[in-house]
Coordinates of C-alpha atoms in Angstrom, one line a residue:
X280 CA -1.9 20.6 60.9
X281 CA -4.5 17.7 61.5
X282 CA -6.6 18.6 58.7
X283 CA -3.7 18.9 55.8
X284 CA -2.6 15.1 57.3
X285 CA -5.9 14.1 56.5
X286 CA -6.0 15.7 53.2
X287 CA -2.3 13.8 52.5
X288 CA -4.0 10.7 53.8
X289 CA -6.9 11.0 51.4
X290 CA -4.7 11.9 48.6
X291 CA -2.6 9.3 49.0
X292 CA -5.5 7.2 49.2
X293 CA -7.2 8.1 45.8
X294 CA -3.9 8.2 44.0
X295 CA -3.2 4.1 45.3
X296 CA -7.1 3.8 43.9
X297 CA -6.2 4.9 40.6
X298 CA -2.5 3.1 40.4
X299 CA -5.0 -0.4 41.4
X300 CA -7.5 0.5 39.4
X301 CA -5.1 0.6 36.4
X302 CA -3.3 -2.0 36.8
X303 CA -6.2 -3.9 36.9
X304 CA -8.3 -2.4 33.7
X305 CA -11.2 -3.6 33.6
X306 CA -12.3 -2.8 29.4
X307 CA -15.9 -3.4 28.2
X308 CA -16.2 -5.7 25.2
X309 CA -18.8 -6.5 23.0
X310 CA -18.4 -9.8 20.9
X311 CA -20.3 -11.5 18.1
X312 CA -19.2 -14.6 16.3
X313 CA -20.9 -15.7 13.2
X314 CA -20.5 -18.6 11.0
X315 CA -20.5 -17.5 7.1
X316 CA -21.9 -19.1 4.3
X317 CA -18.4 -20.0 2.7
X318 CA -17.1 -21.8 6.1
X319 CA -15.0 -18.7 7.5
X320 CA -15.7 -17.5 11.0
X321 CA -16.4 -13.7 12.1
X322 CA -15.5 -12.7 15.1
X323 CA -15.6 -8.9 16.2
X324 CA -15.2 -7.1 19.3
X325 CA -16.3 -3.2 19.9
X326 CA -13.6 -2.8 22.6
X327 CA -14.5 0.9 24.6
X328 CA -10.8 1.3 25.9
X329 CA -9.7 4.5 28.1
X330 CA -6.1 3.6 27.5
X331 CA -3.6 4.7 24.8
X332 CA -2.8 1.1 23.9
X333 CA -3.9 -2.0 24.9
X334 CA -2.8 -5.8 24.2
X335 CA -5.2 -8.4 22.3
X336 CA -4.8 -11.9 22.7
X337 CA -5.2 -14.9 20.4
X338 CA -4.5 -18.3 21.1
X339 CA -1.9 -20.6 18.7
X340 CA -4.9 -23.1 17.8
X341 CA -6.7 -20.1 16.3
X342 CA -4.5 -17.7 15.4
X343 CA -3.2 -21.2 12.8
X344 CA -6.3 -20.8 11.2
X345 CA -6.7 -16.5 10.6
X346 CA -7.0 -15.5 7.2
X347 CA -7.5 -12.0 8.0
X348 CA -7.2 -9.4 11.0
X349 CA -8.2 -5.4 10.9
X350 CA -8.7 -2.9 13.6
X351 CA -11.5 0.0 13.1
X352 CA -11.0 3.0 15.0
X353 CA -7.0 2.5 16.0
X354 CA -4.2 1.1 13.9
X355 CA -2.1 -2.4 15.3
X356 CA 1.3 -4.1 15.4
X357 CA 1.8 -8.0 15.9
X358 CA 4.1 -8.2 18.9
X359 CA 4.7 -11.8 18.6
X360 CA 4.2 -15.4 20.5
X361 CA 4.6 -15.7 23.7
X362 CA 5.7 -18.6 26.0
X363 CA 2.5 -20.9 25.9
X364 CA 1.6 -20.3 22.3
X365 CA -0.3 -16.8 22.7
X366 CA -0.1 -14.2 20.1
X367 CA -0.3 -10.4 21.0
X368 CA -1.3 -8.1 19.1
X369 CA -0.7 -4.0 20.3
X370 CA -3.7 -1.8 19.7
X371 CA -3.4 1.7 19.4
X372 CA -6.7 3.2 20.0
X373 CA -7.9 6.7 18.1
X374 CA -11.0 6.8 19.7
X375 CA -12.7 5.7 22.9
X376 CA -14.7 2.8 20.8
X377 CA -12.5 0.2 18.9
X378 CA -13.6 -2.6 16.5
X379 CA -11.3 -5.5 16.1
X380 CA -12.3 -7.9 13.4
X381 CA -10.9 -11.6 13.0
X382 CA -12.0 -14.1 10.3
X383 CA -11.1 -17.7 11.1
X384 CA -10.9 -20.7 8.8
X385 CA -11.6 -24.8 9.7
X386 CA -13.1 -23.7 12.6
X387 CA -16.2 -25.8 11.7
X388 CA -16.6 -29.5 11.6
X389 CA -19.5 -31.6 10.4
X390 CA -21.0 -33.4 13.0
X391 CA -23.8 -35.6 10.4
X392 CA -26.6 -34.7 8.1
X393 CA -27.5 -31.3 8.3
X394 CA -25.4 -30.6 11.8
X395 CA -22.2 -28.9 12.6
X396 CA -19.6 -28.4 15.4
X397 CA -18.0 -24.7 16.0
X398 CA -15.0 -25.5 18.6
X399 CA -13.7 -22.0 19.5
X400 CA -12.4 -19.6 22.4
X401 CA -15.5 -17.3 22.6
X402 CA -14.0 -15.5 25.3
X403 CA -12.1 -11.9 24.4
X404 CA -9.3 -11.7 26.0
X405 CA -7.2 -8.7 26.6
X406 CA -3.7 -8.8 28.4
X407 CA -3.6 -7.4 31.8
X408 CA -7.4 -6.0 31.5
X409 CA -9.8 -7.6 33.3
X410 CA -12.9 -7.6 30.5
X411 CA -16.4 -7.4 31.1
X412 CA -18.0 -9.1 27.9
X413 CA -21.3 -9.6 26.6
X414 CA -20.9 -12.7 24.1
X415 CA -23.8 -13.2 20.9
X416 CA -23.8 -16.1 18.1
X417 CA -26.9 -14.6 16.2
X418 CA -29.2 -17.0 14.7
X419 CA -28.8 -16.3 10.8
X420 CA -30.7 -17.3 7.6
X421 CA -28.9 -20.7 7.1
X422 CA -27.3 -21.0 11.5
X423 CA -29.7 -22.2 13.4
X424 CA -28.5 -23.2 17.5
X425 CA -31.1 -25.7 19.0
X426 CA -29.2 -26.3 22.2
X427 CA -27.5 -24.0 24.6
X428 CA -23.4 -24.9 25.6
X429 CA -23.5 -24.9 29.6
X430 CA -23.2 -21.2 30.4
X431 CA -25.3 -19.8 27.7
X432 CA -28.7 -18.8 26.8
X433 CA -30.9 -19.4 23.9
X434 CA -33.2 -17.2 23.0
X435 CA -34.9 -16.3 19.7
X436 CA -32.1 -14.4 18.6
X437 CA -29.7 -16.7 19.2
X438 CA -26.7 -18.0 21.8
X439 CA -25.8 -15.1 24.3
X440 CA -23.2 -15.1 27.4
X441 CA -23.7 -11.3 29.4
X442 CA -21.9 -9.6 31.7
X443 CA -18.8 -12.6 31.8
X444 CA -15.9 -11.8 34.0
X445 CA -12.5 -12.4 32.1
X446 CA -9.3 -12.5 33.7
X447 CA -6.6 -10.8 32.2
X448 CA -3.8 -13.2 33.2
X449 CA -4.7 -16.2 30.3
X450 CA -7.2 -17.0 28.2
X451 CA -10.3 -18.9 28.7
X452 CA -10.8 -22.5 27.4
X453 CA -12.5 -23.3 24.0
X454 CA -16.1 -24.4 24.1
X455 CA -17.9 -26.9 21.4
X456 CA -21.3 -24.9 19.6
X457 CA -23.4 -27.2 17.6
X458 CA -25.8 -26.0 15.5
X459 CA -27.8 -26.9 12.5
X460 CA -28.0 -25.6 9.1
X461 CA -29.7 -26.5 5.7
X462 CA -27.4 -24.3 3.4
X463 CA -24.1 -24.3 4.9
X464 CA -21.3 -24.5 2.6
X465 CA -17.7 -25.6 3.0
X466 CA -15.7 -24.1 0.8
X467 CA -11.9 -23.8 -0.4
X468 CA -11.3 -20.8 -3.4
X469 CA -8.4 -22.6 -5.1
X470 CA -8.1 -19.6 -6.9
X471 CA -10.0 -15.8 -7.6
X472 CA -9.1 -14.0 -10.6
X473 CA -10.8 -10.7 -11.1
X474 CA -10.1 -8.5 -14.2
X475 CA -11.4 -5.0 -14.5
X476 CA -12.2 -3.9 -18.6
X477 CA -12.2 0.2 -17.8
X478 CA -13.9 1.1 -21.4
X479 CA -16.5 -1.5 -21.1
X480 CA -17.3 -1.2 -16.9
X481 CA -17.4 -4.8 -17.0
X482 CA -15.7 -7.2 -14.8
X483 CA -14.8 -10.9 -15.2
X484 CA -14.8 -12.8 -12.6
X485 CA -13.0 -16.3 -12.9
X486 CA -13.1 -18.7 -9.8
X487 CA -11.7 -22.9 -8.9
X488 CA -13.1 -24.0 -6.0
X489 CA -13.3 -27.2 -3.8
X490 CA -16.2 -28.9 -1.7
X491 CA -14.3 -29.5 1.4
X492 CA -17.6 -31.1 3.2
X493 CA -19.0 -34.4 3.2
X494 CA -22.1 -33.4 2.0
X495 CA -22.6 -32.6 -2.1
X496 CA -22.9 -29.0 -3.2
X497 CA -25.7 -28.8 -5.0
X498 CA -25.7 -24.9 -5.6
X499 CA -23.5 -22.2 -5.2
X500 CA -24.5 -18.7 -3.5
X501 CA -22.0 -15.6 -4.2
X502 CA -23.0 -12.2 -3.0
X503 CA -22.3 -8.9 -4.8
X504 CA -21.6 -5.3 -3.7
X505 CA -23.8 -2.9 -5.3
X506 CA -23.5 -1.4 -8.2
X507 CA -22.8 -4.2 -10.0
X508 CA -25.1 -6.9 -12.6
X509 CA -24.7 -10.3 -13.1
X510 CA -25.2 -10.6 -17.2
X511 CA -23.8 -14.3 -16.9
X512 CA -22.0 -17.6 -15.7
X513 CA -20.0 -20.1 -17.8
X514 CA -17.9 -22.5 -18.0
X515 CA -15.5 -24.2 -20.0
X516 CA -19.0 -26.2 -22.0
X517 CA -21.1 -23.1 -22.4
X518 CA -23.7 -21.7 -20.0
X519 CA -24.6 -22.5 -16.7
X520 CA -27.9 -22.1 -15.1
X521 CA -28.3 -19.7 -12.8
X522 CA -30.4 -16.6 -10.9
X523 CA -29.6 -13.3 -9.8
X524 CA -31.4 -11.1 -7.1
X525 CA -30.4 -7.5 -7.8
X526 CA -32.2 -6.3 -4.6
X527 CA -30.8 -9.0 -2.4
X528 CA -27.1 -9.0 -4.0
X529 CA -27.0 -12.9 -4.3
X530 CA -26.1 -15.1 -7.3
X531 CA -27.2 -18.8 -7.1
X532 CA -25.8 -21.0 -9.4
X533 CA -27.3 -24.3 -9.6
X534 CA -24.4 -26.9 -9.8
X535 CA -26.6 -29.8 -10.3
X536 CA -29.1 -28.7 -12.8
X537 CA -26.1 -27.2 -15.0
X538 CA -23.4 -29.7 -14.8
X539 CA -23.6 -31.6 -11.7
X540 CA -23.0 -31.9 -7.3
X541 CA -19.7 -31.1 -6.4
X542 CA -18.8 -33.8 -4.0
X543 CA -16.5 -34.0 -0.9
X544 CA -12.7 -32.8 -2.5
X545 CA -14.1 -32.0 -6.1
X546 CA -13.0 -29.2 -8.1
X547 CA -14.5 -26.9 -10.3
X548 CA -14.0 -24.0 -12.4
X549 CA -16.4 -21.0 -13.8
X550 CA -16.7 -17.6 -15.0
X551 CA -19.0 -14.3 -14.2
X552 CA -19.1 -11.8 -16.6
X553 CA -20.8 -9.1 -15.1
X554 CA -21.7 -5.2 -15.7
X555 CA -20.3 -2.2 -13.5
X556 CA -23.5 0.0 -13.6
X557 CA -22.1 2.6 -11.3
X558 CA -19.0 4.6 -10.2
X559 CA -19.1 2.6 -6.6
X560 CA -17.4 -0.5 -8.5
X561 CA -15.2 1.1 -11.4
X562 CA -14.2 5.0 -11.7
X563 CA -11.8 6.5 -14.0
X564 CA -10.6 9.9 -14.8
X565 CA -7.9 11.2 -17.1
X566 CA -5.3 10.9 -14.0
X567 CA -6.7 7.4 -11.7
X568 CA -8.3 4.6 -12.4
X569 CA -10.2 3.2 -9.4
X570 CA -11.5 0.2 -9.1
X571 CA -13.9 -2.1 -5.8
X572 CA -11.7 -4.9 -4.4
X573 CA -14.1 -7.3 -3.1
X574 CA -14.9 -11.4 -3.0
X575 CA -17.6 -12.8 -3.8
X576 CA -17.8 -15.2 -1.1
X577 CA -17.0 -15.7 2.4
X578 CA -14.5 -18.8 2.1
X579 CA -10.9 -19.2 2.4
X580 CA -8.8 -17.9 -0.8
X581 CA -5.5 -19.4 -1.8
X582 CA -4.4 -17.5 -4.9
X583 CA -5.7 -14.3 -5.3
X584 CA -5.0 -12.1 -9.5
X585 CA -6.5 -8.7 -9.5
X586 CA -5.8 -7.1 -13.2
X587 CA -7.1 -3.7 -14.6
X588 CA -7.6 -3.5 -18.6
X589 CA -7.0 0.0 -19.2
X590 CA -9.0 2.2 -22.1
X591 CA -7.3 3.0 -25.2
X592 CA -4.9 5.6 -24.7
X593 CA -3.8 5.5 -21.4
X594 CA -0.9 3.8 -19.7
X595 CA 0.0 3.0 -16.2
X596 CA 2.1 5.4 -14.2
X597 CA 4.8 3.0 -13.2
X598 CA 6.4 5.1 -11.1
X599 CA 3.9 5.7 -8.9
X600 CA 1.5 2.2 -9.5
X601 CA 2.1 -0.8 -7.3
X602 CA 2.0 -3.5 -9.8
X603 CA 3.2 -7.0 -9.8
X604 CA 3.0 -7.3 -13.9
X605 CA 2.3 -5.2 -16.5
X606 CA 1.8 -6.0 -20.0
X607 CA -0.1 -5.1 -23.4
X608 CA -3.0 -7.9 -25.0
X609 CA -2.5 -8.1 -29.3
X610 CA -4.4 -5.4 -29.3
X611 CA -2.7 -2.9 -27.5
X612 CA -4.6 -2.5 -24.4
X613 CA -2.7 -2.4 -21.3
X614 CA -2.8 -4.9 -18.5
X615 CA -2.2 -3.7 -14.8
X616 CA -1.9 -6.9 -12.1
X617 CA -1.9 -5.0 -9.1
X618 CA -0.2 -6.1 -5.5
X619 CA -2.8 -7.9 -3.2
X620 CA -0.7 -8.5 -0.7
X621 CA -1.8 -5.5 1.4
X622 CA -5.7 -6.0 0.9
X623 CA -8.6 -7.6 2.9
X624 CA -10.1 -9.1 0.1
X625 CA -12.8 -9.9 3.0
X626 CA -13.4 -6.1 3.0
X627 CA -14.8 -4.5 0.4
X628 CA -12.2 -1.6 -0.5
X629 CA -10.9 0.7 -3.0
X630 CA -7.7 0.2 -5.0
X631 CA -6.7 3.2 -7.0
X632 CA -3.5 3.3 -9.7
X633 CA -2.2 6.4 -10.8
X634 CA -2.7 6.6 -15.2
X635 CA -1.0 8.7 -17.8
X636 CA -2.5 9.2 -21.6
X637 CA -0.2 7.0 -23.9
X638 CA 2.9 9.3 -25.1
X639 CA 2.3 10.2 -29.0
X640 CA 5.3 8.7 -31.6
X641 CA 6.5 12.2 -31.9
X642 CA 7.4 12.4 -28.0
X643 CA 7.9 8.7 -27.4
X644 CA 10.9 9.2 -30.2
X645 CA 12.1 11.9 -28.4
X646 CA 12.1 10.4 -25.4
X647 CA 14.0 7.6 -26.6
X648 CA 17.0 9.3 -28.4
X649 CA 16.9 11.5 -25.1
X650 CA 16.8 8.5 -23.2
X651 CA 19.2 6.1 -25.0
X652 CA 21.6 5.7 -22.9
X653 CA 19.8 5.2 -20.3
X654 CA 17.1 2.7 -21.8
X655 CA 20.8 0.8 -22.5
X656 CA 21.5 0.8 -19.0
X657 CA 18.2 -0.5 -18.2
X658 CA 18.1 -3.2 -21.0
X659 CA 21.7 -4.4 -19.7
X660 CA 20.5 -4.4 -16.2
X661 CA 17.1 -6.3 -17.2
X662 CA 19.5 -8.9 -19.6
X663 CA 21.1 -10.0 -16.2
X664 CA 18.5 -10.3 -14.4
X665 CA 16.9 -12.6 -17.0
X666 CA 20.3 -14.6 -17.3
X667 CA 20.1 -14.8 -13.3
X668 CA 16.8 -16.5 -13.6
X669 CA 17.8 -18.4 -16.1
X670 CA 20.7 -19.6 -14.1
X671 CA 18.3 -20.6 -11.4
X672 CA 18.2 -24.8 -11.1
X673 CA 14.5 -25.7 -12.1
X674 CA 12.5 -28.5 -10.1
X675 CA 11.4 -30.1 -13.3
X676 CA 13.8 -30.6 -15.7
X677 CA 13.9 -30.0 -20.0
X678 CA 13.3 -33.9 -20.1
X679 CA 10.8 -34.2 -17.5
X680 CA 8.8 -30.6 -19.0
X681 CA 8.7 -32.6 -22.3
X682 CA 6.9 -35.8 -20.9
X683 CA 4.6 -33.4 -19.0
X684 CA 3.9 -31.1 -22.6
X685 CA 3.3 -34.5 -23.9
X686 CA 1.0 -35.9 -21.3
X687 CA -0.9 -32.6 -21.9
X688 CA -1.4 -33.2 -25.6
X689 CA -2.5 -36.5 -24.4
X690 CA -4.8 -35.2 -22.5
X691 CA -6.5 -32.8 -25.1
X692 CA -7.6 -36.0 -26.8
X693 CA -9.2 -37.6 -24.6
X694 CA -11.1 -34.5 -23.9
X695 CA -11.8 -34.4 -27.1
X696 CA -13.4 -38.2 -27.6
X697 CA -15.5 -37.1 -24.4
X698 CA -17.5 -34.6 -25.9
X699 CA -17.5 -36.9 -29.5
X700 CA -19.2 -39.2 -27.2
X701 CA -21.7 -36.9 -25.8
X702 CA -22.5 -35.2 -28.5
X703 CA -23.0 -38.7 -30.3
X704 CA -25.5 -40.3 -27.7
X705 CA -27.8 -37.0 -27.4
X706 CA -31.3 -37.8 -27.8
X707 CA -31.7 -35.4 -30.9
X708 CA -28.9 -37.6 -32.6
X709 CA -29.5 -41.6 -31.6
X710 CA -27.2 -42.7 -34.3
X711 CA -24.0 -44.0 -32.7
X712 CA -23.3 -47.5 -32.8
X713 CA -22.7 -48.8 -29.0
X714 CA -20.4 -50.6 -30.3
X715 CA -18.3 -47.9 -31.5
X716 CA -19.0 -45.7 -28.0
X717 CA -17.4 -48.8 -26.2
X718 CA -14.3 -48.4 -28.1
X719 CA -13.8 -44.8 -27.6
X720 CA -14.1 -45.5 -24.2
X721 CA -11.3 -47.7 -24.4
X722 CA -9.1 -45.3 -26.3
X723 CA -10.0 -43.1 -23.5
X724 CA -8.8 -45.8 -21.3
X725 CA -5.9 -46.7 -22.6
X726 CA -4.8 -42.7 -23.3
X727 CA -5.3 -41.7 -19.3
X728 CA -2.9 -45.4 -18.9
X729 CA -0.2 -44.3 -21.3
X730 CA -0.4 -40.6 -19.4
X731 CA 0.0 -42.5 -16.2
X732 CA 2.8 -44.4 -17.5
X733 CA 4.6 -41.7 -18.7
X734 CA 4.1 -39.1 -15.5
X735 CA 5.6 -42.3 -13.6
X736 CA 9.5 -42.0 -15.6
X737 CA 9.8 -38.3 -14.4
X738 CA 13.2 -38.5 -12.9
X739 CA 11.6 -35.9 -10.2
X740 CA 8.9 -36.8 -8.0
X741 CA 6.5 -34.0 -6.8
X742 CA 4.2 -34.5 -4.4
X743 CA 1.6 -33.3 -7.0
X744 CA 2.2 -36.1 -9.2
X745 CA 0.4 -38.9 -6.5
X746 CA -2.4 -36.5 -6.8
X747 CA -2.5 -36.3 -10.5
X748 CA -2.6 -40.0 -11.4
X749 CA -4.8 -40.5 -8.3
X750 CA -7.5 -37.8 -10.3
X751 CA -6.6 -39.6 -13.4
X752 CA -8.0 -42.9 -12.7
X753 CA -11.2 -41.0 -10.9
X754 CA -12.1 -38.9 -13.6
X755 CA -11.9 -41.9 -16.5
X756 CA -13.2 -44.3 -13.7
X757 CA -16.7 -41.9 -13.5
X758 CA -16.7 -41.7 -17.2
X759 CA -16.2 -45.5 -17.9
X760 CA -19.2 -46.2 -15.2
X761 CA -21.7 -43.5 -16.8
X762 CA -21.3 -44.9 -20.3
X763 CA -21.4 -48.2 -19.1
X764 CA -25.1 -47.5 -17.9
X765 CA -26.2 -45.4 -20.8
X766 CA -25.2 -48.0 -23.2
X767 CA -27.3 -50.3 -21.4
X768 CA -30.2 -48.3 -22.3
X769 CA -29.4 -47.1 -25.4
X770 CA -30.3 -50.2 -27.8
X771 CA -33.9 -50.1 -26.0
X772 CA -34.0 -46.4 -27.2
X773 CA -32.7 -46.8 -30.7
X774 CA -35.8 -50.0 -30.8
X775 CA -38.5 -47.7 -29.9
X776 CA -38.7 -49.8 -26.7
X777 CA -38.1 -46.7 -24.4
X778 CA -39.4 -43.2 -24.9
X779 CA -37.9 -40.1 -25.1
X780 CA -38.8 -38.6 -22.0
X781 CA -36.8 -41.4 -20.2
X782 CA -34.1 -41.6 -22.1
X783 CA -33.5 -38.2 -21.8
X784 CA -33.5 -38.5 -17.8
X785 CA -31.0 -41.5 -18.2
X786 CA -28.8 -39.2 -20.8
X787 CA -29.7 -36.4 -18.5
X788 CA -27.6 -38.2 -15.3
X789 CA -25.1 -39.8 -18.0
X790 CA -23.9 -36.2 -18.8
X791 CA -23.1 -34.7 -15.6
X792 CA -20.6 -37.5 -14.9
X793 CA -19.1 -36.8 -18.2
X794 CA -18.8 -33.1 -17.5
X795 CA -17.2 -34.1 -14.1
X796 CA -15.3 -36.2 -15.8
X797 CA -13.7 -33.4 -18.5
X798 CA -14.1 -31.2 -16.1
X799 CA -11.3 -32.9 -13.5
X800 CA -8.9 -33.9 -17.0
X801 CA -9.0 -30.1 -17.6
X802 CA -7.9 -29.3 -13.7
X803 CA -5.1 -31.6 -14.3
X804 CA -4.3 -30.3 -17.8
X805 CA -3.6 -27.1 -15.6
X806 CA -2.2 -28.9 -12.9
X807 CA 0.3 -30.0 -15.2
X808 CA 1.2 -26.6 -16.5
X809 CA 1.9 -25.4 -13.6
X810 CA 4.2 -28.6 -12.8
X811 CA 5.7 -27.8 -16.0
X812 CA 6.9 -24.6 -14.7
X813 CA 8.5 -25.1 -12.0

């Protein structure tokens, strides 16, 4: 009788171990956080859980700035905000190892020259689990850490915190990391259009970005997946220079040589037109069409247009494709936009859309006098939804469209005198009259006033319109100064009284600002568009 009370006792015993031990749940977590090129943050944990779900923590202040969130090794539901501005995410584990990946925007600050500030909460933190964490911030080609934050060590590899005790009850508070780099970009993708030509394994790449630091961005560095070549970069004036490393993945285009330094809040636009050489980045068959989903650079993305150009022949299969448009080009070709809203552009991945061969006239007639009544159905039901759109009250209205066309036309000219201009003061040609340049300036001039004047009777008054007239005056205001100086110079050239060589250099400087300069008129010219639409 003793020995089976002991035997409850110890029972009893283990059993209260295991409910405490439980409750408590203490979870192993490996974290590294690295700052990317583009300006985005990575942070990942490899989570080894026991538990068939688990609930991971992200404070308000960051969770405002994710532009993406995936779990490896267990799928994930947002439960929502709690009381104190935490958001919970519930993990459902498939394995005994999960990877949870967050990427983070305007997380880093400029702190002067070459120096930068990463304010973050670099502490895991897993609801009702008390975590035992290992913490890295590798030192990378362009992130260098010089100091440690109290708490941490430096070492060659970088900033690590090991073996850190985490409560489970709230999160920890966010630490400041400075560190140093030399490369570092700060980047907003206004816009990434990617358009897949099938028949020709080629993809165009069309991208708008923004310097959103203080210091000028003097080149550009994209990264590419394999199986795919860089054949070249343009923009809206012809080539740009540029080089491509097919063994380290990285296309650098150099801003200043080509055009000129994108400073803080400038815009610009370009083009890569590059080769699929393998099945990893385009693959079709008589039934798919599969194509790599993938950006080229680590940066926040705003708009994102990801179109397939199928071969001769074949059509989408609409009712299995998930499409946002679909369309034929004059010559036939169909044009599949597919949905993005489901993918991680920050993860390279797949997107397949199921293809048919095109009907021949035989069957397509068939199928309509088969069909007729119901393609009537279909065209009534389509003819009211168009009428309901039409129906729809528009921001900007007929009168107010028809000053912005006009403002657009407007704007074409000037565009036009620009590259008159440059074109004129070129060292091969040397035959403008300065006189002559002046006044073309001052059509220029009184062109962006009349545009400004205009814009300002719109009975609406967007909040893009400030913006627009602000750019206005900045983009003719650049111009106006660059020819201003060249003039100076030019006389001496036209005398013989400076060389070539130096002229060129002056010319050189000259037309980069007027590049800029037609550059931010055609940003607005779509600007406007766009206004025009709405």
């Amino acid at each position: 009788m003793r020995r089976m009370l002991i035997a409850v006792l110890v029972l009893l015993l283990l059993f209260s171990m295991s409910i405490t031990a439980k409750a408590e749940g203490v979870t192993a977590v490996e974290r590294t956080i690295t700052p990317e090129y583009g300006g985005l943050v990575y942070v990942i944990d490899k989570i080894h859980v026991s538990e068939s779900s688990f609930r991971y923590g992200i404070v308000e202040e960051m969770h405002d700035r994710l532009v993406a969130f995936s779990v490896d090794g267990g799928d994930y539901k947002l439960i929502g905000k709690k009381t104190g501005g935490l958001y919970i995410y519930e993990i459902y584990p498939r394995s005994r190892l999960v990877t949870v990946k967050a990427i983070y925007r305007g997380l880093i600050s400029e702190a002067g020259g070459n120096n930068y500030e990463l304010v973050i909460n670099a502490e895991p933190f897993i609801e009702g689990h008390t975590v035992q964490a290992s913490i890295f911030l590798p030192t990378t080609s362009y992130v260098r850490y010089p100091v440690a934050p109290s708490g941490w060590t430096l070492t060659e590899r970088g900033l690590e915190k090991r073996n850190v005790t985490i409560s489970g009850s709230s999160p920890g508070e966010p630490i400041v990391v400075r560190f140093t780099s030399g490369g570092l970009a700060l980047i907003q993708v206004e816009s990434l259009d990617m358009s897949y030509r099938l028949s020709e394994s080629s993809l165009v790449i069309g991208m708008k970005i923004a310097n959103t630091a203080g210091n000028p961005l003097r080149q550009l560095d994209l990264r590419m997946p394999e199986g795919i070549e860089v054949k070249e970069v343009r923009d809206t004036l012809g080539k740009l220079i540029y080089s491509w490393s097919s063994k380290d993945r990285v296309l650098t285009i150099n801003l200043e040589q080509s055009r000129y330094a994108l400073q803080n809040s400038w815009k610009y636009s370009f083009t890569i037109i590059a080769k699929c050489t393998s099945t990893q980045c385009i693959n079709t068959s008589d039934e798919t069409a599969r194509i790599l989903v993938f950006t080229p650079i680590n940066a926040s993305i705003s708009s994102l247009s990801v179109s397939l150009i199928l071969p001769e022949g074949y059509e989408a299969d609409l009712s299995k494709a998930r499409l946002v448009e679909y369309r034929h080009d004059p010559a036939g070709a169909a044009i599949a936009t597919i949905d993005t809203s489901g993918i991680n552009i920050y993860d390279p991945s797949y997107f397949t859309i199921p293809i048919v061969k095109s009907p021949s006239l035989a069957s397509t007639a068939q199928w309509l006098i088969g069909g007729g009544f119901i393609v009537l159905i279909i065209g009534t039901v389509v003819m009211q939804i168009m009428r309901g759109k039409a129906l729809r009250p528009k921001i900007i209205s007929e009168k107010d469209a028809q000053i912005i066309f006009k403002a657009i036309q407007e704007l074409q000219k000037a565009k036009s005198t620009l590259l008159e201009i440059e074109e004129s003061l070129a060292p091969t040609a040397a035959k403008a009259k300065p006189q002559l340049m002046t006044d073309k300036m001052h059509v220029v001039r009184r062109t962006a006033d009349s545009i400004i004047e205009s814009l300002g009777k719109i009975e609406e008054k967007p909040a893009e319109l400030q913006r627009i007239v602000k750019e206005i005056n900045q983009a003719v205001s650049t111009f106006s100064e660059a020819l201003r100086v060249i003039l100076r110079n030019y006389a001496d050239f036209q005398r013989g009284e400076l060389t070539m060589p130096s002229y060129k250099k002056i010319y050189d400087s000259f037309r980069k600002d007027l590049r800029y300069a037609y550059d931010m008129l055609s940003n607005i010219e779509e600007d406007l568009r766009e206004l025009a639409k709405k």
